[in-house]
Short mmCIF file of C-alpha atoms in Angstrom, two decimals:
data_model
loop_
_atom_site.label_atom_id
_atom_site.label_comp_id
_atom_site.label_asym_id
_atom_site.label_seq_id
_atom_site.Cartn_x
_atom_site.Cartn_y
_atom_site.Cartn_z
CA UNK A 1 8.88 9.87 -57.94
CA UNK A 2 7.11 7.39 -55.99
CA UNK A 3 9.11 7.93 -52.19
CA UNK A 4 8.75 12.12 -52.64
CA UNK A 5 4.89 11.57 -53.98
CA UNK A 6 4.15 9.72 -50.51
CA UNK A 7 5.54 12.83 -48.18
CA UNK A 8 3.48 15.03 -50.45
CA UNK A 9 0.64 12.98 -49.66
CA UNK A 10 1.58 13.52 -46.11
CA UNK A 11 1.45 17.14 -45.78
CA UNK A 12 -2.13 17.71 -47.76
CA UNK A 13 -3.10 18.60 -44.52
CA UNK A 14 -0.47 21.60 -44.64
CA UNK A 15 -1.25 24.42 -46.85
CA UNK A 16 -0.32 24.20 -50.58
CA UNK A 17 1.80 27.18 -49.69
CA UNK A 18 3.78 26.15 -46.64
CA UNK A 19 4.28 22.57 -48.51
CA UNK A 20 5.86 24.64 -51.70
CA UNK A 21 7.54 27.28 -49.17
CA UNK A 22 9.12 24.92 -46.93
CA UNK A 23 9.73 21.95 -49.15
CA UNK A 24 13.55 21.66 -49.00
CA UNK A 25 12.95 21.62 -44.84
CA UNK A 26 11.28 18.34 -45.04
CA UNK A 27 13.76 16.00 -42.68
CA UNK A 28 13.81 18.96 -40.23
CA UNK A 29 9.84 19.40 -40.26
CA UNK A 30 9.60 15.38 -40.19
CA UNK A 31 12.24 15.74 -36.75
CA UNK A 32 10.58 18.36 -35.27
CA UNK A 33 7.31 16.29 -35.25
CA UNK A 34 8.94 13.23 -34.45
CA UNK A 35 10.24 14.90 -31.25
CA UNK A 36 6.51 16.71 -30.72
CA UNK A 37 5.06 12.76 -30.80
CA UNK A 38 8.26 11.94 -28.11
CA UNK A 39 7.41 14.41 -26.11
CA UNK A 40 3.75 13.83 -26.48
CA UNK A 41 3.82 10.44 -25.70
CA UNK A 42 6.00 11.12 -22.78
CA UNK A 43 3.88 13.59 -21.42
CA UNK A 44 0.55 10.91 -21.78
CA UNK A 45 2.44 7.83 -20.03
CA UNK A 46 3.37 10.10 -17.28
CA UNK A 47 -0.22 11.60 -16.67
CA UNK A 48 -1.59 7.70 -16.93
CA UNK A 49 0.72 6.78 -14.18
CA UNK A 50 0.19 9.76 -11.79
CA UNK A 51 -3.85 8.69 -12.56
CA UNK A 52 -3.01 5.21 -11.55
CA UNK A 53 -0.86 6.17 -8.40
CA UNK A 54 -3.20 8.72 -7.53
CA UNK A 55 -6.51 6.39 -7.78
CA UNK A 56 -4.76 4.04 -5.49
CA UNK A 57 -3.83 0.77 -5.43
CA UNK A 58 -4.34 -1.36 -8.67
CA UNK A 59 -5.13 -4.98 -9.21
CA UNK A 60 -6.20 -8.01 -6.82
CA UNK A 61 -9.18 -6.41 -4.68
CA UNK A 62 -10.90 -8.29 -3.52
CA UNK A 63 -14.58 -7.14 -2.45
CA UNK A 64 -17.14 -7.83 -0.44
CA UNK A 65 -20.26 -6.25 0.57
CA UNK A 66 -19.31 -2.43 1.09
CA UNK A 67 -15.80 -3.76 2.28
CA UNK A 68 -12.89 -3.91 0.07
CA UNK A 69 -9.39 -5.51 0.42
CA UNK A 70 -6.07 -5.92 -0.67
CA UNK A 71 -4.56 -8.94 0.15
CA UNK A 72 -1.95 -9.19 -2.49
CA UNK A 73 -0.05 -5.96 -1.31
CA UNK A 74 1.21 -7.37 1.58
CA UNK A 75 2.50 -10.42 0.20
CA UNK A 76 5.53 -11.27 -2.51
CA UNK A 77 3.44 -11.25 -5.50
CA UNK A 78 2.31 -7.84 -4.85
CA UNK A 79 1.39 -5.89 -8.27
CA UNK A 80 3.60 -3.25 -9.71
CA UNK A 81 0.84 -0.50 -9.26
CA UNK A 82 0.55 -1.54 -5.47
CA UNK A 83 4.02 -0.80 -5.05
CA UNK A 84 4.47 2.04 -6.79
CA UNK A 85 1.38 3.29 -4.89
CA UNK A 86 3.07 2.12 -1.44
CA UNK A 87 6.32 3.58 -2.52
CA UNK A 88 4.61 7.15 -3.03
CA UNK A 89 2.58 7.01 0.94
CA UNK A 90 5.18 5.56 2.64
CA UNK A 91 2.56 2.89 4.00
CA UNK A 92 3.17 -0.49 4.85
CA UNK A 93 0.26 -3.26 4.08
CA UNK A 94 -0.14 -5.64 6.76
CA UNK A 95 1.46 -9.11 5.59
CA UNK A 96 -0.51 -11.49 4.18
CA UNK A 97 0.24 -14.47 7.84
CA UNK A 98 -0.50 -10.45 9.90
CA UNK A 99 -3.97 -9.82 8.82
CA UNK A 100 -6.24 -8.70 6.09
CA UNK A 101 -7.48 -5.14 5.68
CA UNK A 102 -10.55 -3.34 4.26
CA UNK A 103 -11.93 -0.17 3.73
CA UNK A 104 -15.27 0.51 3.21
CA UNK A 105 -16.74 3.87 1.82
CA UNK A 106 -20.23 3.30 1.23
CA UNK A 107 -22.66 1.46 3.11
CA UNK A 108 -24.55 -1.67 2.48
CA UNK A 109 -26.83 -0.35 -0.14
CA UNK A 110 -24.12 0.76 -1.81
CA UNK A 111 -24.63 5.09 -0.88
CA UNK A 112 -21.61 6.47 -0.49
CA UNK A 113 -20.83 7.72 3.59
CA UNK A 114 -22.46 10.79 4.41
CA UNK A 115 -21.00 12.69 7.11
CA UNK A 116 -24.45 13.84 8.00
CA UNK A 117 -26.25 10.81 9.00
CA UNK A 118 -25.78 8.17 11.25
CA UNK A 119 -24.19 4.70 10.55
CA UNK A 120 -24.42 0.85 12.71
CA UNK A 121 -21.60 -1.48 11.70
CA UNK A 122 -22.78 -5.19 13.06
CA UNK A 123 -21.72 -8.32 12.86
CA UNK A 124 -20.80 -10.88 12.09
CA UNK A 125 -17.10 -10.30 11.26
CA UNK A 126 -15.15 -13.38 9.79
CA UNK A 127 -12.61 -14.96 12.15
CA UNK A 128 -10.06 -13.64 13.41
CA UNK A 129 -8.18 -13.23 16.63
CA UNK A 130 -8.75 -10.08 16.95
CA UNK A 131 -10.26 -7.31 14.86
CA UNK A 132 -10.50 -3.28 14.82
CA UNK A 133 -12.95 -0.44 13.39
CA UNK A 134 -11.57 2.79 12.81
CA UNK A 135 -12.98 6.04 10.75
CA UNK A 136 -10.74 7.79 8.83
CA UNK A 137 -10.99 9.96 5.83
CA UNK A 138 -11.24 9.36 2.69
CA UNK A 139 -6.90 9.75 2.58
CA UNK A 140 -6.62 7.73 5.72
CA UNK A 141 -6.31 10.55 8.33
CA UNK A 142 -7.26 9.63 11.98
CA UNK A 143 -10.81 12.13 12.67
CA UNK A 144 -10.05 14.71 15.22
CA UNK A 145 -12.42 14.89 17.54
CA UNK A 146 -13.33 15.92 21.18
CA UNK A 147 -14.03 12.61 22.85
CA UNK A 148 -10.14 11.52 21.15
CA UNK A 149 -11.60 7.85 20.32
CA UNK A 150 -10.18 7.06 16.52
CA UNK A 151 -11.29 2.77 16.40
CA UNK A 152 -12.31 0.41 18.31
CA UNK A 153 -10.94 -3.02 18.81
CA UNK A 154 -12.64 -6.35 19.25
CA UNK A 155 -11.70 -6.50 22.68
CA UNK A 156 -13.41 -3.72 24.32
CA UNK A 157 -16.36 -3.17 22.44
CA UNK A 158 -19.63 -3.52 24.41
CA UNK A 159 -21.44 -6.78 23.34
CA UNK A 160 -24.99 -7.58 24.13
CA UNK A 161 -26.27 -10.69 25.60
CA UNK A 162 -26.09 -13.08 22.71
CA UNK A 163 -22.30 -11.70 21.30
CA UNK A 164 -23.61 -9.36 19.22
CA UNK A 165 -22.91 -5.94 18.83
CA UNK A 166 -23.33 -2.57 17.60
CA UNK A 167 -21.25 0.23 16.52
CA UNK A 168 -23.05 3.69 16.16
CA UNK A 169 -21.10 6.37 13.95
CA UNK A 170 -21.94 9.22 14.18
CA UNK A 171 -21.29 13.18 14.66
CA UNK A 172 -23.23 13.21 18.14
CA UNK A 173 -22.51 11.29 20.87
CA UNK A 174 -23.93 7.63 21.38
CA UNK A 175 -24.40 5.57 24.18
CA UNK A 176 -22.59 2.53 23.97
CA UNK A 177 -20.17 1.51 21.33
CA UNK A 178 -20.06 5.51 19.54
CA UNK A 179 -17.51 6.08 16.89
CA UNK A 180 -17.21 9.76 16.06
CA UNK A 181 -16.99 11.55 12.62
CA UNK A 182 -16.78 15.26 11.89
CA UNK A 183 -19.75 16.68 10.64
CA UNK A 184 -18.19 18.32 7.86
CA UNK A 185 -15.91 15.59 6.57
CA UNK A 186 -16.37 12.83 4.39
CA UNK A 187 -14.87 9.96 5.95
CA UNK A 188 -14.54 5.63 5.30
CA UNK A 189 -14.03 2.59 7.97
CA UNK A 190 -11.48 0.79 7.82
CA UNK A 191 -11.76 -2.78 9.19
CA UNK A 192 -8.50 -5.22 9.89
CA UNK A 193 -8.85 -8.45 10.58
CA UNK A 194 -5.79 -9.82 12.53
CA UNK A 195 -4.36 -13.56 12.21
CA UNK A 196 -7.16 -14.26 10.73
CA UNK A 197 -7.86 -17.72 8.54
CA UNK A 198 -9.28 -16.20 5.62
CA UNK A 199 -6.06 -14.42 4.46
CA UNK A 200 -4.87 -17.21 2.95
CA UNK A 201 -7.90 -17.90 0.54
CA UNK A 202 -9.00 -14.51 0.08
CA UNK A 203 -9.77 -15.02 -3.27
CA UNK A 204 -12.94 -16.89 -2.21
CA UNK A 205 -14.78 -14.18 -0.32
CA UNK A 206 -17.84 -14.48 -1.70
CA UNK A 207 -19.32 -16.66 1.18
CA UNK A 208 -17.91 -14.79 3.96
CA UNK A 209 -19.91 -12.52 5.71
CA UNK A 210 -18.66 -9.36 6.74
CA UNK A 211 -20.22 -6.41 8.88
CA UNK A 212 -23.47 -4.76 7.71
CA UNK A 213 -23.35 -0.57 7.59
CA UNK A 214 -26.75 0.27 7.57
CA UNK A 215 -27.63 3.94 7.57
CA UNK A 216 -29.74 5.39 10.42
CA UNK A 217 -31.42 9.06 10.62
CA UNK A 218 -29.27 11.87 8.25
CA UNK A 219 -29.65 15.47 9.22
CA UNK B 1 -11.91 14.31 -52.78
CA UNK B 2 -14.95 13.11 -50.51
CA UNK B 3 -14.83 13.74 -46.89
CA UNK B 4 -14.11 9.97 -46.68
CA UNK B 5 -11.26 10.27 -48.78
CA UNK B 6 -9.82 12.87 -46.69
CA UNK B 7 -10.64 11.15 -43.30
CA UNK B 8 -8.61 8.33 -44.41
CA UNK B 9 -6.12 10.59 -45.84
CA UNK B 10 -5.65 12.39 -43.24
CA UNK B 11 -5.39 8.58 -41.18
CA UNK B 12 -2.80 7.23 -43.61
CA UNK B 13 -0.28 11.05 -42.99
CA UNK B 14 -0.88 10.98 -39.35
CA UNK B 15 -2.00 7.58 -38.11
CA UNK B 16 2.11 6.54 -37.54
CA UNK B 17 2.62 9.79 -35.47
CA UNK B 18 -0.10 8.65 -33.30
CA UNK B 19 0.54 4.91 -33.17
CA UNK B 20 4.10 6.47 -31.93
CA UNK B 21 2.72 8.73 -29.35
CA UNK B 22 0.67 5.75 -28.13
CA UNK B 23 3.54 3.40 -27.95
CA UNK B 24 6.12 5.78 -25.93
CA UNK B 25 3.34 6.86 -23.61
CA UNK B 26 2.83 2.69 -23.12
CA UNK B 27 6.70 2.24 -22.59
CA UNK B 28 7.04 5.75 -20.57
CA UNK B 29 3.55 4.74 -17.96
CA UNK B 30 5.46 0.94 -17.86
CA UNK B 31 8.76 2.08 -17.12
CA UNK B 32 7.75 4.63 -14.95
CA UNK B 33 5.91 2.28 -12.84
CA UNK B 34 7.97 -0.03 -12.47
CA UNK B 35 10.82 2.59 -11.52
CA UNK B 36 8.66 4.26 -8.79
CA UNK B 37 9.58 1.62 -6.26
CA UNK B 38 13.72 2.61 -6.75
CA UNK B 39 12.95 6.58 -7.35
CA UNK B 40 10.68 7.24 -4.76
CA UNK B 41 12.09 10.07 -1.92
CA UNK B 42 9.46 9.00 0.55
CA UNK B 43 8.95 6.16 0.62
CA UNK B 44 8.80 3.37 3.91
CA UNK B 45 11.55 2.70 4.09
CA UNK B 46 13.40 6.67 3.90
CA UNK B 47 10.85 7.27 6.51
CA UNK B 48 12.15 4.28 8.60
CA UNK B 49 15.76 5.60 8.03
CA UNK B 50 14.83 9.25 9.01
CA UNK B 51 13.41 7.99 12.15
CA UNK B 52 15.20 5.02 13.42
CA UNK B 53 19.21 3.97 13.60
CA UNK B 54 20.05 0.45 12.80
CA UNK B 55 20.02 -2.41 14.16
CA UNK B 56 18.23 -1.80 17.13
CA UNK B 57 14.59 -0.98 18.34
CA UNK B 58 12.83 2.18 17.65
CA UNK B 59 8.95 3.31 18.51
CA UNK B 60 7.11 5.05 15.66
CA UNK B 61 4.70 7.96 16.47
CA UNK B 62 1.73 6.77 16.37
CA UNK B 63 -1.13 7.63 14.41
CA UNK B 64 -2.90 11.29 14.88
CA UNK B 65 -4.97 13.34 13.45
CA UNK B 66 -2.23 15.83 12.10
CA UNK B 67 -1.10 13.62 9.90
CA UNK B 68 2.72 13.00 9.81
CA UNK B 69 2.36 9.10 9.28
CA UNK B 70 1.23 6.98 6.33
CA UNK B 71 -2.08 6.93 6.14
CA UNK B 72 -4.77 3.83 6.81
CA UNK B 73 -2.38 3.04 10.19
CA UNK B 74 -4.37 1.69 12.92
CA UNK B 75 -4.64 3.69 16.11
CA UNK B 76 -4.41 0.87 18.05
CA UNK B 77 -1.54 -1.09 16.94
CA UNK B 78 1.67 -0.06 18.85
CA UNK B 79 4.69 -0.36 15.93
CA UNK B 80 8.56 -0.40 16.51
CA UNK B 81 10.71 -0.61 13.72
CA UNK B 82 14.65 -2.13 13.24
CA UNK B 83 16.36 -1.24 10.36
CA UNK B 84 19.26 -3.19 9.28
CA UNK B 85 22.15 -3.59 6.80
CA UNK B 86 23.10 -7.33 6.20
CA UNK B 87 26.57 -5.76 4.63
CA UNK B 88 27.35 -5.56 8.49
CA UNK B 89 26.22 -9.24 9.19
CA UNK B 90 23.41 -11.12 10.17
CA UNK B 91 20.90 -9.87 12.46
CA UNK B 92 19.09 -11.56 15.12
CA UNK B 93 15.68 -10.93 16.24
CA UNK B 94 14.52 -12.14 19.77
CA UNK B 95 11.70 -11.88 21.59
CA UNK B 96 9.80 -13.53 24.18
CA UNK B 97 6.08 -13.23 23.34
CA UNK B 98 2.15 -13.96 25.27
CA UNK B 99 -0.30 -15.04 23.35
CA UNK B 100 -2.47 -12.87 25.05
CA UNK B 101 -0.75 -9.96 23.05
CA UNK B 102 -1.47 -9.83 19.47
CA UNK B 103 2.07 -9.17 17.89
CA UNK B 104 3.05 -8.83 14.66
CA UNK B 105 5.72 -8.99 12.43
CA UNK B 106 6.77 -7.80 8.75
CA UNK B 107 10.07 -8.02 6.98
CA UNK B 108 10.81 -5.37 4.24
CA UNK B 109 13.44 -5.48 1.20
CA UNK B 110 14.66 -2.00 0.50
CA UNK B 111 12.34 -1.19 -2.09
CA UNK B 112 9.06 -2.01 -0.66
CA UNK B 113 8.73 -5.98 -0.95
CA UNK B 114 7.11 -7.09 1.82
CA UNK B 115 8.86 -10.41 2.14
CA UNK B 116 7.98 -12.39 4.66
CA UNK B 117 5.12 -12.08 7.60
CA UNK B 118 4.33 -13.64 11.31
CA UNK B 119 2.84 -13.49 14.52
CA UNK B 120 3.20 -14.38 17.60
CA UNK B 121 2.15 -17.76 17.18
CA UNK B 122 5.35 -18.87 15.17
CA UNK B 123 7.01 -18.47 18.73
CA UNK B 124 7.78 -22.25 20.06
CA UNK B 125 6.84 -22.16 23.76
CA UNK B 126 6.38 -18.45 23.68
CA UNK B 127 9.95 -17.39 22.21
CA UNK B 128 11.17 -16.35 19.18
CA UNK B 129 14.15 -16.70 17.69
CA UNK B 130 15.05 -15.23 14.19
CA UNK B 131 17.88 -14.94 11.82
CA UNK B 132 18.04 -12.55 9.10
CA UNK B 133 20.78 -13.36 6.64
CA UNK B 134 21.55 -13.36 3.12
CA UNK B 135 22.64 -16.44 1.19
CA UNK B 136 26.10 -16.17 1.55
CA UNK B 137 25.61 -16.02 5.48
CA UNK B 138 23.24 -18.63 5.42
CA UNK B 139 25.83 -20.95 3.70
CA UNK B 140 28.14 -19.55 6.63
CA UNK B 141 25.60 -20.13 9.34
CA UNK B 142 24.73 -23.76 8.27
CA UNK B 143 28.71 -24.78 7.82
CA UNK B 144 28.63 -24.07 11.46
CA UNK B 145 25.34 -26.36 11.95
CA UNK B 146 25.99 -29.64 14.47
CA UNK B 147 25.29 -32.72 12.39
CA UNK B 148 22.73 -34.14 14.91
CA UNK B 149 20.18 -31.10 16.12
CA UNK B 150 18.43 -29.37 14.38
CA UNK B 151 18.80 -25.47 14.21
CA UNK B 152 16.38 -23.68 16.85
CA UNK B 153 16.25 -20.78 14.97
CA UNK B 154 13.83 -19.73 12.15
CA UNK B 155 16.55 -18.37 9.45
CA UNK B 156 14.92 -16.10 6.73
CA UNK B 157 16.64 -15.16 3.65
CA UNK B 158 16.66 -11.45 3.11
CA UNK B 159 16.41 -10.17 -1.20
CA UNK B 160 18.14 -7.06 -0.25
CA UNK B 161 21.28 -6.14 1.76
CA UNK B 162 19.23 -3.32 3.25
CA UNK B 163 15.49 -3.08 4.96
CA UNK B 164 13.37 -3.41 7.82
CA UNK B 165 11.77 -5.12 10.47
CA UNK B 166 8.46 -3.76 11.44
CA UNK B 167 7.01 -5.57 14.76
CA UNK B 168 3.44 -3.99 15.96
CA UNK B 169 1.37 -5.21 18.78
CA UNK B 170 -2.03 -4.49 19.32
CA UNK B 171 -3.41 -2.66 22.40
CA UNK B 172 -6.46 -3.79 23.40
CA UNK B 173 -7.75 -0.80 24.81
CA UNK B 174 -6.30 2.87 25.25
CA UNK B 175 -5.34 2.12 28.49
CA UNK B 176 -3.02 -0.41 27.39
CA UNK B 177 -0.54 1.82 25.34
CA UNK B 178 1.99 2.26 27.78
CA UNK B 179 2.37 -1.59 28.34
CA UNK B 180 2.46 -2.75 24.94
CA UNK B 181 5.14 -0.05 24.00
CA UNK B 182 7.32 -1.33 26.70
CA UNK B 183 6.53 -4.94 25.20
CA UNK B 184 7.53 -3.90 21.69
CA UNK B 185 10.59 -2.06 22.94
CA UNK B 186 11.35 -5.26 24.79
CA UNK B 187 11.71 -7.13 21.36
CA UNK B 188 15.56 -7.65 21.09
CA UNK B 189 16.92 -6.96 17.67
CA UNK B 190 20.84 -6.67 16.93
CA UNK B 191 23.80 -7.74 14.83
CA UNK B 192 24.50 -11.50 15.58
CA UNK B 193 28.01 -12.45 16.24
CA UNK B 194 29.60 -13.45 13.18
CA UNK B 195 29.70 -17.02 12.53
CA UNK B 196 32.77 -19.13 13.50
CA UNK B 197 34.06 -17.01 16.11
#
């Protein structure tokens, strides 16, 4: 018989024993393992999209240097996993006529941030009306720390005498423009670049040139 | 039977099962996805309905170190939120705006499309006049329209009934909180009078 010869076929993995045994329960064996490959498969797509929620953020970054961006989220043609992503941190991206924004969580040679050394962040930054430097951690907490400064914004940072400047983070305090970290937690900047022209053809960021983290003296 | 044999015997019983696993966990990670937006208890827009009523304009807390607001939010951006339900009618949002202030504004659908985006340089001669409406008030709205001038307002069509209005405005420095919160809560946002009354 050619149909029963193929489901014998099937179970030569099984025992000869259970096979003869447990022959006449064939269709319930065959539903029961239909239901195991349900619930398998169920159980697989679920854990790939808590790994993709959880990782953050999907397609359309856009990177340059240590910096990377998202400028699709905040726009119409934002990605299923960016919204599912936004839906689960309650965040909402700047829009794509607000501002760009980047997060950066290595340094220019590519090391990831090390809480234990000191960082300078300097320019140039692309144009923009105005931008803002903030540390944060690695889940985009503010830094709690004594001296209560969280960012800085383009406005009041001290320049020097040709327009330049230079951020110092660090655990200890700086003189000049200092942007605190814990000592003990891993943390990221975050850069946002408001009404700025570049927004629009963010695609093409290859020849824009965006702030330098170099790292300084580690403890 | 050679190892081979049984490898590819064992392929030919069980390869279907797995081909099925692998295709419901592809239509279950899809599906899910895609349904996060609609099934999600917290997201922007619950937390925008916890914290602010409707139609008018509300502060958020801003951003701290204990947490208690989505994360990656600027310190220094000042953000007030208005909620609305077009089911109630359209809503107008005013504002008279210097461009010596950076302000900002986003317009959410209910399930976390970020529709449309502006700043303070869409205002003509520093004001800005908005109407939020969907496309059977637009219809409404431009039935009422005089023939020979053209409508002041920028009208934007809304995708959902329900969602929010985000307007943030940067302080420059920490000293400047106070002002730009008054500035933001100065942003007028309300039910507009229905048309043709």
């Amino acid at each position: 018989m050619a149909c029963n010869s193929r489901a014998a076929r099937a179970n030569e993995i099984l025992p000869d024993w259970i096979w003869l045994r447990y022959r006449r329960h064939w269709p319930v064996l065959s539903l029961l393992k239909t239901l195991a490959a349900v619930v398998l498969g169920a159980a697989l797509g679920l854990a790939a999209t808590f790994a993709a929620v959880e990782r953050g953020f999907g397609f359309g970054a856009v990177r340059a240097g240590p910096w990377t961006g998202w400028p699709k989220t905040g726009s119409r043609d934002a990605d299923p996993y960016a919204r599912a992503v936004l839906s689960r941190t309650g965040e909402t991206p700047l829009g794509s006529a607000e501002g760009l924004g980047f997060v950066a969580r290595g340094d220019s040679s590519g090391a990831l941030l090390d809480p234990r050394c000191d960082y300078s962040v300097r320019g140039p930054v692309p144009a923009a009306r105005w931008w803002t430097l903030s540390a944060m951690t690695p889940e985009g907490r503010l830094i709690e720390n004594p001296a209560r400064i969280y960012g800085f914004t383009s406005a009041e940072i001290v320049r020097g005498a040709n327009g330049g400047f230079d951020i110092a983070v660090s655990r200890a305090a700086r003189p000049g423009n200092w942007l605190p970290v814990a000592p003990d937690r891993p943390f990221v900047l975050a850069l946002r670049l408001y009404d700025t022209t570049i927004s629009a053809t963010a695609s093409a960021l290859d020849g824009i040139s965006m702030p330098v983290i170099s790292r300084g003296r580690c403890e | 039977m050679t190892r081979r044999e049984a490898i590819l015997d064992w392929i030919a019983a069980n390869g279907p099962w797995a081909a099925g696993v692998l295709i419901v966990a592809g239509i279950v990670h899809i599906v899910s996805i895609l349904a996060m937006p609609r099934l999600a208890p917290r997201d922007a827009f619950a937390r925008m309905e916890r914290l602010a009523p409707a139609h008018r304009m509300t502060l958020l807390p801003a951003a701290s170190p204990e947490g208690g607001s989505p994360p990656f939010e600027d310190p220094a951006l000042v953000q007030g939120v208005c909620r609305y339900d077009l089911a109630a009618g359209p809503v107008r949002l005013r504002a008279e705006l210097s461009s010596d202030v950076l302000t900002l504004f986003s317009f959410h659908a209910r399930f976390g499309q970020l529709y449309y985006s502006m700043t303070d340089r869409s205002a003509t001669r520093g004001k800005l006049d908005v109407l939020l409406v969907t496309p059977a008030q637009l219809e409404a709205v431009e039935a009422n329209d005089s023939e020979d001038e053209l409508p002041q307002e920028l009208r934007i069509l809304a995708p959902t009934l329900q969602g929010f209005i985000l307007a943030r405005a940067l302080a420059e420095r920490a000293g400047d909180l106070d002002e730009t919160r008054k500035r933001v809560m100065a942003i007028g946002c309300a039910l507009a009078p229905a048309a043709g009354n």
